[in-house]
mmCIF file of C-alpha atoms and ligand atoms in Angstrom:
data_model
loop_
_atom_site.group_PDB
_atom_site.id
_atom_site.type_symbol
_atom_site.label_atom_id
_atom_site.label_comp_id
_atom_site.label_asym_id
_atom_site.label_seq_id
_atom_site.Cartn_x
_atom_site.Cartn_y
_atom_site.Cartn_z
ATOM 1 C CA MET A 1 0.000 0.000 0.000
ATOM 2 C CA GLU A 2 1.213 3.483 -0.838
ATOM 3 C CA GLU A 3 2.060 5.887 1.956
ATOM 4 C CA GLN A 4 -0.948 7.469 3.684
ATOM 5 C CA ILE A 5 -1.608 11.120 2.876
ATOM 6 C CA PRO A 6 -3.063 12.824 5.958
ATOM 7 C CA LEU A 7 -5.460 15.759 5.873
ATOM 8 C CA ALA A 8 -2.950 18.074 7.515
ATOM 9 C CA ARG A 9 0.585 18.040 8.871
ATOM 10 C CA PRO A 10 2.389 20.836 10.727
ATOM 11 C CA ASP A 11 5.621 22.195 9.278
ATOM 12 C CA LEU A 12 8.088 22.389 12.171
ATOM 13 C CA GLY A 13 11.843 22.714 11.872
ATOM 14 C CA GLU A 14 15.084 22.912 13.790
ATOM 15 C CA ARG A 15 14.486 26.535 14.719
ATOM 16 C CA GLU A 16 11.305 25.666 16.616
ATOM 17 C CA GLU A 17 13.150 22.801 18.365
ATOM 18 C CA GLU A 18 15.973 25.155 19.346
ATOM 19 C CA LEU A 19 13.575 27.766 20.762
ATOM 20 C CA VAL A 20 11.537 25.188 22.687
ATOM 21 C CA LEU A 21 14.726 23.724 24.186
ATOM 22 C CA GLU A 22 15.718 27.211 25.265
ATOM 23 C CA VAL A 23 12.435 27.512 27.182
ATOM 24 C CA LEU A 24 12.694 24.039 28.715
ATOM 25 C CA ARG A 25 16.225 24.783 29.934
ATOM 26 C CA SER A 26 15.268 28.231 31.251
ATOM 27 C CA GLY A 27 12.715 26.904 33.734
ATOM 28 C CA SER A 28 10.319 29.737 32.720
ATOM 29 C CA LEU A 29 7.576 27.662 31.167
ATOM 30 C CA SER A 30 4.745 30.178 31.425
ATOM 31 C CA LEU A 31 4.544 33.967 31.797
ATOM 32 C CA GLY A 32 8.220 34.072 30.837
ATOM 33 C CA PRO A 33 9.973 36.226 28.234
ATOM 34 C CA LYS A 34 8.980 34.204 25.169
ATOM 35 C CA LEU A 35 5.318 35.222 25.482
ATOM 36 C CA GLY A 36 6.062 38.926 24.970
ATOM 37 C CA GLU A 37 8.681 38.183 22.308
ATOM 38 C CA PHE A 38 6.128 36.167 20.368
ATOM 39 C CA GLU A 39 3.480 38.880 20.668
ATOM 40 C CA LEU A 40 5.914 41.494 19.366
ATOM 41 C CA ALA A 41 7.088 39.315 16.485
ATOM 42 C CA PHE A 42 3.524 38.454 15.493
ATOM 43 C CA ALA A 43 2.321 42.072 15.574
ATOM 44 C CA SER A 44 5.347 43.168 13.611
ATOM 45 C CA TRP A 45 4.775 40.502 10.937
ATOM 46 C CA LEU A 46 1.083 41.364 10.677
ATOM 47 C CA GLY A 47 1.516 45.126 10.834
ATOM 48 C CA SER A 48 -0.786 45.594 13.837
ATOM 49 C CA ASP A 49 -0.120 47.826 16.854
ATOM 50 C CA ASP A 50 -0.381 44.948 19.300
ATOM 51 C CA ALA A 51 -1.174 41.235 19.623
ATOM 52 C CA VAL A 52 -2.407 39.416 22.735
ATOM 53 C CA ALA A 53 -1.478 35.728 22.763
ATOM 54 C CA VAL A 54 -4.000 33.302 24.246
ATOM 55 C CA SER A 55 -4.444 29.552 24.674
ATOM 56 C CA SER A 56 -6.642 29.029 21.584
ATOM 57 C CA GLY A 57 -8.604 30.773 18.862
ATOM 58 C CA THR A 58 -11.761 30.009 20.821
ATOM 59 C CA ALA A 59 -10.326 31.679 23.922
ATOM 60 C CA GLY A 60 -9.507 34.705 21.762
ATOM 61 C CA LEU A 61 -13.048 34.861 20.396
ATOM 62 C CA HIS A 62 -14.502 34.536 23.887
ATOM 63 C CA LEU A 63 -12.378 37.392 25.230
ATOM 64 C CA GLY A 64 -13.274 39.394 22.103
ATOM 65 C CA VAL A 65 -16.998 38.957 22.765
ATOM 66 C CA ARG A 66 -16.491 40.123 26.359
ATOM 67 C CA ALA A 67 -14.336 43.063 25.305
ATOM 68 C CA LEU A 68 -17.116 44.272 23.012
ATOM 69 C CA GLY A 69 -19.643 43.883 25.812
ATOM 70 C CA TRP A 70 -21.927 41.452 23.974
ATOM 71 C CA GLY A 71 -24.133 39.589 26.426
ATOM 72 C CA GLU A 72 -27.634 38.652 27.500
ATOM 73 C CA GLY A 73 -30.283 40.060 25.141
ATOM 74 C CA ASP A 74 -27.800 40.966 22.410
ATOM 75 C CA GLU A 75 -27.959 39.532 18.917
ATOM 76 C CA VAL A 76 -24.918 39.213 16.680
ATOM 77 C CA LEU A 77 -25.060 38.741 12.907
ATOM 78 C CA THR A 78 -22.890 35.835 11.851
ATOM 79 C CA THR A 79 -22.478 32.958 9.417
ATOM 80 C CA PRO A 80 -23.791 29.422 9.862
ATOM 81 C CA PHE A 81 -21.046 28.089 7.575
ATOM 82 C CA SER A 82 -18.149 28.025 9.983
ATOM 83 C CA PHE A 83 -16.393 25.992 12.624
ATOM 84 C CA VAL A 84 -18.726 25.890 15.625
ATOM 85 C CA ALA A 85 -16.461 27.995 17.883
ATOM 86 C CA SER A 86 -17.353 31.199 16.015
ATOM 87 C CA SER A 87 -20.885 30.900 17.315
ATOM 88 C CA ASN A 88 -20.274 29.127 20.627
ATOM 89 C CA CYS A 89 -18.266 32.131 21.819
ATOM 90 C CA LEU A 90 -21.476 34.196 21.734
ATOM 91 C CA LEU A 91 -23.408 31.617 23.743
ATOM 92 C CA TYR A 92 -20.717 31.634 26.458
ATOM 93 C CA GLU A 93 -21.793 35.211 27.254
ATOM 94 C CA GLY A 94 -25.524 34.780 26.726
ATOM 95 C CA ALA A 95 -25.584 36.609 23.374
ATOM 96 C CA ALA A 96 -27.516 35.014 20.488
ATOM 97 C CA PRO A 97 -26.147 34.323 17.015
ATOM 98 C CA VAL A 98 -28.400 35.552 14.217
ATOM 99 C CA PHE A 99 -27.357 33.445 11.268
ATOM 100 C CA CYS A 100 -27.334 34.954 7.788
ATOM 101 C CA ASP A 101 -26.968 32.946 4.591
ATOM 102 C CA ILE A 102 -23.695 32.990 2.668
ATOM 103 C CA ASP A 103 -22.428 34.165 -0.683
ATOM 104 C CA PRO A 104 -22.296 31.097 -2.982
ATOM 105 C CA VAL A 105 -18.925 32.099 -4.440
ATOM 106 C CA THR A 106 -16.844 33.276 -1.457
ATOM 107 C CA LEU A 107 -18.817 31.149 1.063
ATOM 108 C CA ASN A 108 -18.687 34.083 3.498
ATOM 109 C CA ILE A 109 -21.609 35.869 5.176
ATOM 110 C CA ASP A 110 -23.733 37.589 2.519
ATOM 111 C CA PRO A 111 -23.871 41.308 3.420
ATOM 112 C CA ALA A 112 -27.370 41.609 1.926
ATOM 113 C CA ALA A 113 -28.585 38.793 4.180
ATOM 114 C CA ALA A 114 -26.907 40.496 7.147
ATOM 115 C CA GLU A 115 -28.607 43.769 6.262
ATOM 116 C CA ALA A 116 -31.982 42.021 6.084
ATOM 117 C CA ALA A 117 -31.444 40.209 9.399
ATOM 118 C CA ALA A 118 -30.380 43.300 11.373
ATOM 119 C CA GLY A 119 -32.911 44.282 13.995
ATOM 120 C CA GLU A 120 -33.402 46.251 17.175
ATOM 121 C CA ARG A 121 -31.279 43.926 19.277
ATOM 122 C CA THR A 122 -28.386 43.690 16.836
ATOM 123 C CA ALA A 123 -25.286 44.492 18.868
ATOM 124 C CA GLY A 124 -22.586 43.560 16.372
ATOM 125 C CA ILE A 125 -21.320 41.512 13.452
ATOM 126 C CA LEU A 126 -19.064 38.467 13.640
ATOM 127 C CA PRO A 127 -17.808 37.605 10.143
ATOM 128 C CA VAL A 128 -15.640 34.520 9.627
ATOM 129 C CA HIS A 129 -13.069 34.596 6.826
ATOM 130 C CA ILE A 130 -13.899 31.065 5.838
ATOM 131 C CA PHE A 131 -11.218 28.902 4.243
ATOM 132 C CA GLY A 132 -8.848 31.894 4.404
ATOM 133 C CA TYR A 133 -10.856 34.114 2.042
ATOM 134 C CA SER A 134 -11.791 37.591 3.254
ATOM 135 C CA ALA A 135 -15.435 38.276 4.050
ATOM 136 C CA ASP A 136 -16.836 41.403 2.378
ATOM 137 C CA LEU A 137 -15.545 43.712 5.109
ATOM 138 C CA ILE A 138 -16.348 46.889 3.213
ATOM 139 C CA ALA A 139 -20.073 46.110 3.008
ATOM 140 C CA LEU A 140 -20.112 44.872 6.614
ATOM 141 C CA GLU A 141 -18.294 47.994 7.818
ATOM 142 C CA ARG A 142 -20.927 50.134 6.085
ATOM 143 C CA LEU A 143 -23.681 48.283 7.947
ATOM 144 C CA ALA A 144 -21.738 48.442 11.231
ATOM 145 C CA ASP A 145 -21.072 52.185 10.850
ATOM 146 C CA ARG A 146 -24.682 52.936 10.078
ATOM 147 C CA ARG A 147 -25.844 51.060 13.156
ATOM 148 C CA GLU A 148 -22.879 52.098 15.305
ATOM 149 C CA ILE A 149 -22.069 48.527 16.217
ATOM 150 C CA PRO A 150 -18.663 46.803 16.373
ATOM 151 C CA ILE A 151 -17.236 43.952 14.313
ATOM 152 C CA LEU A 152 -15.389 40.958 15.763
ATOM 153 C CA GLU A 153 -13.449 39.185 13.011
ATOM 154 C CA ASP A 154 -12.944 35.441 13.207
ATOM 155 C CA ALA A 155 -9.700 35.112 11.282
ATOM 156 C CA CYS A 156 -8.880 31.702 12.757
ATOM 157 C CA GLN A 157 -8.520 30.310 9.230
ATOM 158 C CA ALA A 158 -7.166 33.447 7.608
ATOM 159 C CA LEU A 159 -3.693 34.403 8.818
ATOM 160 C CA GLY A 160 -2.029 36.119 5.868
ATOM 161 C CA ALA A 161 -5.216 36.932 3.937
ATOM 162 C CA VAL A 162 -5.814 40.367 2.416
ATOM 163 C CA ASP A 163 -9.180 42.124 1.985
ATOM 164 C CA SER A 164 -10.563 44.019 -1.008
ATOM 165 C CA GLU A 165 -8.979 47.262 0.227
ATOM 166 C CA GLY A 166 -5.569 45.620 0.328
ATOM 167 C CA ARG A 167 -5.593 45.482 4.144
ATOM 168 C CA ALA A 168 -4.017 42.464 5.832
ATOM 169 C CA ILE A 169 -6.773 40.687 7.759
ATOM 170 C CA GLY A 170 -6.401 41.772 11.383
ATOM 171 C CA THR A 171 -5.292 45.327 10.620
ATOM 172 C CA ALA A 172 -8.640 46.976 9.808
ATOM 173 C CA GLY A 173 -9.141 48.158 13.386
ATOM 174 C CA HIS A 174 -11.637 45.509 14.484
ATOM 175 C CA VAL A 175 -10.991 43.048 17.272
ATOM 176 C CA THR A 176 -9.695 39.961 15.439
ATOM 177 C CA SER A 177 -8.938 36.409 16.525
ATOM 178 C CA PHE A 178 -6.338 34.096 14.942
ATOM 179 C CA ALA A 179 -5.806 30.409 15.768
ATOM 180 C CA PHE A 180 -2.780 28.110 15.750
ATOM 181 C CA TYR A 181 -4.003 24.538 16.000
ATOM 182 C CA ALA A 182 -1.696 22.104 14.189
ATOM 183 C CA ASN A 183 -3.578 22.252 10.858
ATOM 184 C CA LYS A 184 -3.386 26.057 10.579
ATOM 185 C CA GLN A 185 -1.092 28.241 8.434
ATOM 186 C CA MET A 186 1.216 28.438 11.475
ATOM 187 C CA THR A 187 0.943 26.449 14.675
ATOM 188 C CA THR A 188 1.763 26.561 18.367
ATOM 189 C CA GLY A 189 0.114 23.172 19.005
ATOM 190 C CA GLU A 190 -2.854 24.955 20.518
ATOM 191 C CA GLY A 191 -2.977 28.727 20.694
ATOM 192 C CA GLY A 192 -4.276 31.960 19.326
ATOM 193 C CA VAL A 193 -3.747 35.701 19.112
ATOM 194 C CA LEU A 194 -6.308 38.405 19.635
ATOM 195 C CA ILE A 195 -5.736 41.765 17.972
ATOM 196 C CA PRO A 196 -7.166 44.376 20.343
ATOM 197 C CA ALA A 197 -8.839 47.645 19.378
ATOM 198 C CA GLY A 198 -6.663 50.015 21.378
ATOM 199 C CA GLU A 199 -4.382 49.988 24.422
ATOM 200 C CA GLN A 200 -7.093 49.958 27.050
ATOM 201 C CA MET A 201 -8.683 46.882 25.558
ATOM 202 C CA ALA A 202 -5.274 45.196 25.310
ATOM 203 C CA GLU A 203 -4.677 45.753 29.010
ATOM 204 C CA ARG A 204 -8.048 44.249 29.880
ATOM 205 C CA LEU A 205 -7.451 41.244 27.614
ATOM 206 C CA ARG A 206 -4.036 40.568 29.190
ATOM 207 C CA SER A 207 -5.664 40.685 32.611
ATOM 208 C CA GLU A 208 -8.641 38.499 31.636
ATOM 209 C CA ARG A 209 -6.461 35.815 30.050
ATOM 210 C CA ASN A 210 -4.581 35.613 33.357
ATOM 211 C CA GLN A 211 -7.357 35.177 35.933
ATOM 212 C CA GLY A 212 -8.008 38.910 36.112
ATOM 213 C CA ARG A 213 -4.645 39.790 37.582
ATOM 214 C CA SER A 214 -3.169 43.251 37.181
ATOM 215 C CA PRO A 215 -0.591 43.464 34.392
ATOM 216 C CA ASP A 216 2.386 44.115 36.685
ATOM 217 C CA MET A 217 1.620 40.919 38.677
ATOM 218 C CA ALA A 218 3.118 42.640 41.711
ATOM 219 C CA GLU A 219 0.583 41.192 44.084
ATOM 220 C CA VAL A 220 -1.766 38.276 43.801
ATOM 221 C CA ASP A 221 -4.611 40.696 43.395
ATOM 222 C CA HIS A 222 -7.414 39.905 40.996
ATOM 223 C CA GLU A 223 -9.073 43.080 39.860
ATOM 224 C CA ARG A 224 -11.728 41.279 37.831
ATOM 225 C CA ILE A 225 -13.002 37.781 37.133
ATOM 226 C CA GLY A 226 -10.766 36.281 34.505
ATOM 227 C CA PHE A 227 -9.860 32.964 32.936
ATOM 228 C CA ASN A 228 -6.813 30.825 32.465
ATOM 229 C CA TYR A 229 -6.425 31.523 28.754
ATOM 230 C CA ARG A 230 -2.652 31.876 28.936
ATOM 231 C CA MET A 231 -0.351 30.752 26.136
ATOM 232 C CA THR A 232 2.663 28.972 27.634
ATOM 233 C CA ASP A 233 6.234 29.972 26.788
ATOM 234 C CA ILE A 234 6.668 26.574 25.146
ATOM 235 C CA GLN A 235 3.840 27.414 22.742
ATOM 236 C CA ALA A 236 5.175 30.948 22.287
ATOM 237 C CA ALA A 237 8.607 29.537 21.408
ATOM 238 C CA ILE A 238 7.103 27.348 18.681
ATOM 239 C CA GLY A 239 5.150 30.403 17.508
ATOM 240 C CA LEU A 240 8.301 32.531 17.351
ATOM 241 C CA GLY A 241 9.993 29.975 15.128
ATOM 242 C CA GLN A 242 6.894 29.806 12.937
ATOM 243 C CA VAL A 243 6.590 33.600 12.579
ATOM 244 C CA GLU A 244 10.228 33.782 11.479
ATOM 245 C CA ARG A 245 9.304 31.397 8.608
ATOM 246 C CA LEU A 246 5.735 32.558 8.054
ATOM 247 C CA ASP A 247 6.237 34.049 4.583
ATOM 248 C CA GLU A 248 7.853 30.806 3.499
ATOM 249 C CA LEU A 249 5.099 28.676 5.115
ATOM 250 C CA LEU A 250 2.364 30.686 3.386
ATOM 251 C CA ALA A 251 4.138 30.580 0.024
ATOM 252 C CA ALA A 252 4.508 26.789 0.210
ATOM 253 C CA ARG A 253 0.775 26.416 0.889
ATOM 254 C CA ALA A 254 -0.103 28.767 -1.978
ATOM 255 C CA GLU A 255 2.030 26.685 -4.312
ATOM 256 C CA ILE A 256 0.263 23.453 -3.301
ATOM 257 C CA ALA A 257 -3.101 25.171 -3.897
ATOM 258 C CA THR A 258 -1.980 26.297 -7.358
ATOM 259 C CA THR A 259 -0.992 22.727 -8.188
ATOM 260 C CA TYR A 260 -4.378 21.427 -6.993
ATOM 261 C CA THR A 261 -6.235 24.034 -9.043
ATOM 262 C CA GLY A 262 -4.152 23.269 -12.153
ATOM 263 C CA VAL A 263 -4.626 19.503 -11.980
ATOM 264 C CA LEU A 264 -8.334 19.619 -11.113
ATOM 265 C CA SER A 265 -9.037 22.260 -13.755
ATOM 266 C CA ALA A 266 -7.485 19.929 -16.315
ATOM 267 C CA ALA A 267 -10.002 17.293 -15.147
ATOM 268 C CA GLY A 268 -12.871 19.700 -15.895
ATOM 269 C CA ALA A 269 -13.395 21.467 -12.556
ATOM 270 C CA ALA A 270 -13.607 25.262 -12.265
ATOM 271 C CA PRO A 271 -13.305 27.789 -9.429
ATOM 272 C CA ALA A 272 -16.589 28.861 -7.797
ATOM 273 C CA GLY A 273 -18.289 31.518 -9.889
ATOM 274 C CA ASP A 274 -16.449 30.528 -13.083
ATOM 275 C CA GLY A 275 -17.901 27.221 -14.215
ATOM 276 C CA ASP A 276 -20.786 24.792 -13.840
ATOM 277 C CA PRO A 277 -22.090 25.335 -10.297
ATOM 278 C CA GLU A 278 -23.398 21.760 -10.262
ATOM 279 C CA GLY A 279 -20.084 20.167 -11.261
ATOM 280 C CA LEU A 280 -16.842 19.851 -9.300
ATOM 281 C CA VAL A 281 -16.335 23.348 -7.870
ATOM 282 C CA LEU A 282 -12.944 24.628 -6.673
ATOM 283 C CA PRO A 283 -12.284 27.480 -4.204
ATOM 284 C CA CYS A 284 -13.008 30.870 -5.806
ATOM 285 C CA ALA A 285 -10.131 32.748 -7.395
ATOM 286 C CA ASP A 286 -8.864 35.986 -5.789
ATOM 287 C CA ARG A 287 -10.786 39.067 -6.923
ATOM 288 C CA GLY A 288 -9.291 42.551 -7.065
ATOM 289 C CA ASP A 289 -6.954 43.147 -4.148
ATOM 290 C CA GLU A 290 -8.345 40.201 -2.201
ATOM 291 C CA GLN A 291 -5.840 37.476 -1.477
ATOM 292 C CA ARG A 292 -6.762 34.121 -0.011
ATOM 293 C CA SER A 293 -4.470 32.658 2.612
ATOM 294 C CA TRP A 294 -4.533 28.917 2.074
ATOM 295 C CA PHE A 295 -5.772 27.048 5.133
ATOM 296 C CA VAL A 296 -7.390 24.022 3.476
ATOM 297 C CA TYR A 297 -8.151 22.984 -0.081
ATOM 298 C CA PRO A 298 -11.934 22.521 -0.056
ATOM 299 C CA VAL A 299 -13.832 21.399 -3.139
ATOM 300 C CA GLN A 300 -17.554 21.145 -3.642
ATOM 301 C CA LEU A 301 -18.401 17.759 -5.105
ATOM 302 C CA PRO A 302 -20.766 17.540 -8.097
ATOM 303 C CA VAL A 303 -24.387 17.697 -6.912
ATOM 304 C CA ASP A 304 -25.030 14.089 -7.907
ATOM 305 C CA ALA A 305 -21.958 12.676 -6.095
ATOM 306 C CA GLU A 306 -22.239 10.605 -2.902
ATOM 307 C CA ARG A 307 -19.819 12.272 -0.486
ATOM 308 C CA VAL A 308 -19.633 9.313 1.882
ATOM 309 C CA ALA A 309 -18.694 7.035 -1.026
ATOM 310 C CA VAL A 310 -16.050 9.514 -2.251
ATOM 311 C CA ILE A 311 -14.487 9.726 1.229
ATOM 312 C CA ALA A 312 -14.447 5.903 1.412
ATOM 313 C CA ALA A 313 -12.909 5.585 -2.070
ATOM 314 C CA LEU A 314 -10.136 8.041 -1.153
ATOM 315 C CA ALA A 315 -9.565 6.272 2.187
ATOM 316 C CA ALA A 316 -9.196 2.960 0.327
ATOM 317 C CA GLU A 317 -6.292 4.569 -1.531
ATOM 318 C CA GLY A 318 -4.687 5.815 1.699
ATOM 319 C CA ILE A 319 -5.943 9.394 1.331
ATOM 320 C CA GLN A 320 -7.664 11.202 4.176
ATOM 321 C CA SER A 321 -10.486 13.654 3.405
ATOM 322 C CA LYS A 322 -13.309 15.178 5.381
ATOM 323 C CA GLY A 323 -16.755 16.702 4.852
ATOM 324 C CA TYR A 324 -16.019 20.238 5.906
ATOM 325 C CA LEU A 325 -17.939 22.099 7.306
ATOM 326 C CA PRO A 326 -21.359 21.148 8.648
ATOM 327 C CA CYS A 327 -23.608 24.175 9.237
ATOM 328 C CA ILE A 328 -23.702 25.307 12.847
ATOM 329 C CA HIS A 329 -27.489 25.732 12.995
ATOM 330 C CA THR A 330 -27.990 22.070 12.078
ATOM 331 C CA MET A 331 -26.044 20.869 15.132
ATOM 332 C CA SER A 332 -28.168 19.482 17.944
ATOM 333 C CA PRO A 333 -27.412 22.082 20.659
ATOM 334 C CA TYR A 334 -28.463 24.821 18.213
ATOM 335 C CA ARG A 335 -31.524 22.950 16.967
ATOM 336 C CA GLU A 336 -32.648 22.332 20.541
ATOM 337 C CA ARG A 337 -31.988 25.854 21.765
ATOM 338 C CA PHE A 338 -33.162 27.926 18.800
ATOM 339 C CA GLY A 339 -35.561 25.528 17.054
ATOM 340 C CA PHE A 340 -33.668 25.393 13.750
ATOM 341 C CA LYS A 341 -34.972 22.619 11.540
ATOM 342 C CA GLY A 342 -32.682 22.897 8.534
ATOM 343 C CA GLY A 343 -33.715 24.588 5.291
ATOM 344 C CA GLU A 344 -33.392 28.097 6.776
ATOM 345 C CA PHE A 345 -30.111 28.922 5.022
ATOM 346 C CA PRO A 346 -30.267 27.117 1.677
ATOM 347 C CA VAL A 347 -26.969 28.316 0.204
ATOM 348 C CA ALA A 348 -24.951 27.400 3.292
ATOM 349 C CA GLU A 349 -26.719 24.067 3.650
ATOM 350 C CA ALA A 350 -26.160 23.122 0.002
ATOM 351 C CA VAL A 351 -22.459 24.017 0.228
ATOM 352 C CA ALA A 352 -22.063 22.174 3.550
ATOM 353 C CA ALA A 353 -23.575 19.032 2.011
ATOM 354 C CA ARG A 354 -21.122 19.061 -0.905
ATOM 355 C CA SER A 355 -17.853 20.388 0.497
ATOM 356 C CA LEU A 356 -14.885 18.137 0.979
ATOM 357 C CA ALA A 357 -11.481 19.069 2.386
ATOM 358 C CA LEU A 358 -8.621 17.342 0.581
ATOM 359 C CA PRO A 359 -5.199 16.715 2.134
ATOM 360 C CA PHE A 360 -3.426 20.033 2.406
ATOM 361 C CA PHE A 361 -0.101 21.018 3.959
ATOM 362 C CA GLY A 362 3.005 22.874 2.843
ATOM 363 C CA SER A 363 5.266 19.832 2.644
ATOM 364 C CA MET A 364 3.026 17.960 0.193
ATOM 365 C CA THR A 365 4.838 17.053 -2.993
ATOM 366 C CA GLU A 366 3.500 17.609 -6.484
ATOM 367 C CA SER A 367 3.112 13.848 -6.816
ATOM 368 C CA ASP A 368 1.055 13.738 -3.565
ATOM 369 C CA VAL A 369 -1.315 16.312 -5.074
ATOM 370 C CA GLU A 370 -1.484 14.414 -8.348
ATOM 371 C CA ARG A 371 -2.227 11.189 -6.459
ATOM 372 C CA VAL A 372 -5.098 12.850 -4.535
ATOM 373 C CA CYS A 373 -6.535 14.395 -7.697
ATOM 374 C CA ALA A 374 -6.326 11.131 -9.656
ATOM 375 C CA ALA A 375 -8.080 9.263 -6.835
ATOM 376 C CA LEU A 376 -10.760 11.959 -6.626
ATOM 377 C CA ALA A 377 -11.294 11.906 -10.395
ATOM 378 C CA ARG A 378 -11.634 8.110 -10.305
ATOM 379 C CA ALA A 379 -14.110 8.296 -7.408
ATOM 380 C CA LEU A 380 -16.184 10.804 -9.369
ATOM 381 C CA GLY A 381 -15.903 8.937 -12.647
ATOM 382 C CA LEU A 382 -14.015 11.830 -14.223
ATOM 383 C CA ALA A 383 -11.091 9.688 -15.370
ATOM 384 C CA PRO A 384 -10.741 6.170 -16.749
ATOM 385 C CA GLU A 385 -10.299 3.466 -14.083
ATOM 386 C CA GLY A 386 -6.688 2.858 -13.164
ATOM 387 C CA LYS A 387 -5.358 6.051 -14.643
HETATM 388 C C1 PLP B 1 -13.400 29.553 11.891
HETATM 389 C C2 PLP B 1 -12.808 29.079 13.178
HETATM 390 N N1 PLP B 1 -13.112 29.724 14.314
HETATM 391 C C3 PLP B 1 -12.596 29.355 15.493
HETATM 392 C C4 PLP B 1 -11.746 28.285 15.596
HETATM 393 C C5 PLP B 1 -11.264 27.881 16.941
HETATM 394 O O1 PLP B 1 -9.884 27.863 17.080
HETATM 395 P P1 PLP B 1 -9.209 26.916 18.172
HETATM 396 O O2 PLP B 1 -9.349 25.506 17.703
HETATM 397 O O3 PLP B 1 -7.779 27.370 18.212
HETATM 398 O O4 PLP B 1 -9.900 27.154 19.460
HETATM 399 C C6 PLP B 1 -11.405 27.569 14.448
HETATM 400 C C7 PLP B 1 -10.513 26.404 14.525
HETATM 401 O O5 PLP B 1 -10.361 25.644 13.603
HETATM 402 C C8 PLP B 1 -11.950 27.970 13.209
HETATM 403 O O6 PLP B 1 -11.685 27.310 12.086
#
């Protein structure tokens, strides 16, 4: 049997090992110097004024929701086509997600749907830059400005993406959360960074991630109720090594994506918005100044394909794939709490039923990609058996 091709694999090198060893030998495993060094390096790479490191992207989103004061009785406009954490973070504070259908090409929240869903209780907007492609921030900012409500960006899949104004995601002035689980563009094992909106907010976030302690830590005084959302120095060390190589990591992923798009286009597929919407649909191409940051390579299977059978056929050839993502409102806690039945957001539901994440990581070889594409084509009957 040929070697297995996993869905994701982190790209870690000697530099990360060296930095982690430094931390292990220093004895300062948490709240040591590497945390601040990582925050500075990350902010400098991104071009933001500050960066607050936390234990996960979810922790970042939770602190973001609190920082914006969203709570009981508040409604927040968001997308159902996302990883569940982007909505759970609202529930933690008693706020309610108001789901809006998505754009069929970018797969991000449709600003027109958001406009239509806005009501008296709307306290903010939480767009997710799904699969590393920027949501329509300009349209959402217009809506937010008109209603004088804030935006919390879920950029957990979008480190390195650029919006239609040419702004790096995370630098538009909204509170923004990034995530570093091992399948992300860069990893710290688990971890995240929250970009604060201003110094005061940053101070509060640094206190809340550390059980509400004052920033100088002089006394064990807890000025507010906080959490243990700290990133350890071991994680920060891995992150430092990753930030040093981030341009290279992103470029390698972009190259793999280009190879995928080339090979699958030759088999008759087309990017979303460019070809037969009922056939094999690839991630949409960049438009204008927008620039996708490649997190996964998700395709939408032809409407008549059986996804379970395709996943099984790929698995039989040693290739991992995954239906990605199920809509949040169709998950049982959301159905039970809000009475969703399915059918409410037809675009998101149709995409969720067809989307499939293929193996994707920077160290894939061209022949790995070709092997995945050939197996997919065979499973879909797009190529002669055995080719
Ligand atoms: C869109 C989105 N939001 C939030 C998260 C949560 O990040 P974490 O797993 O670091 O908590 C993820 C993680 O995959 C994500 O994809």
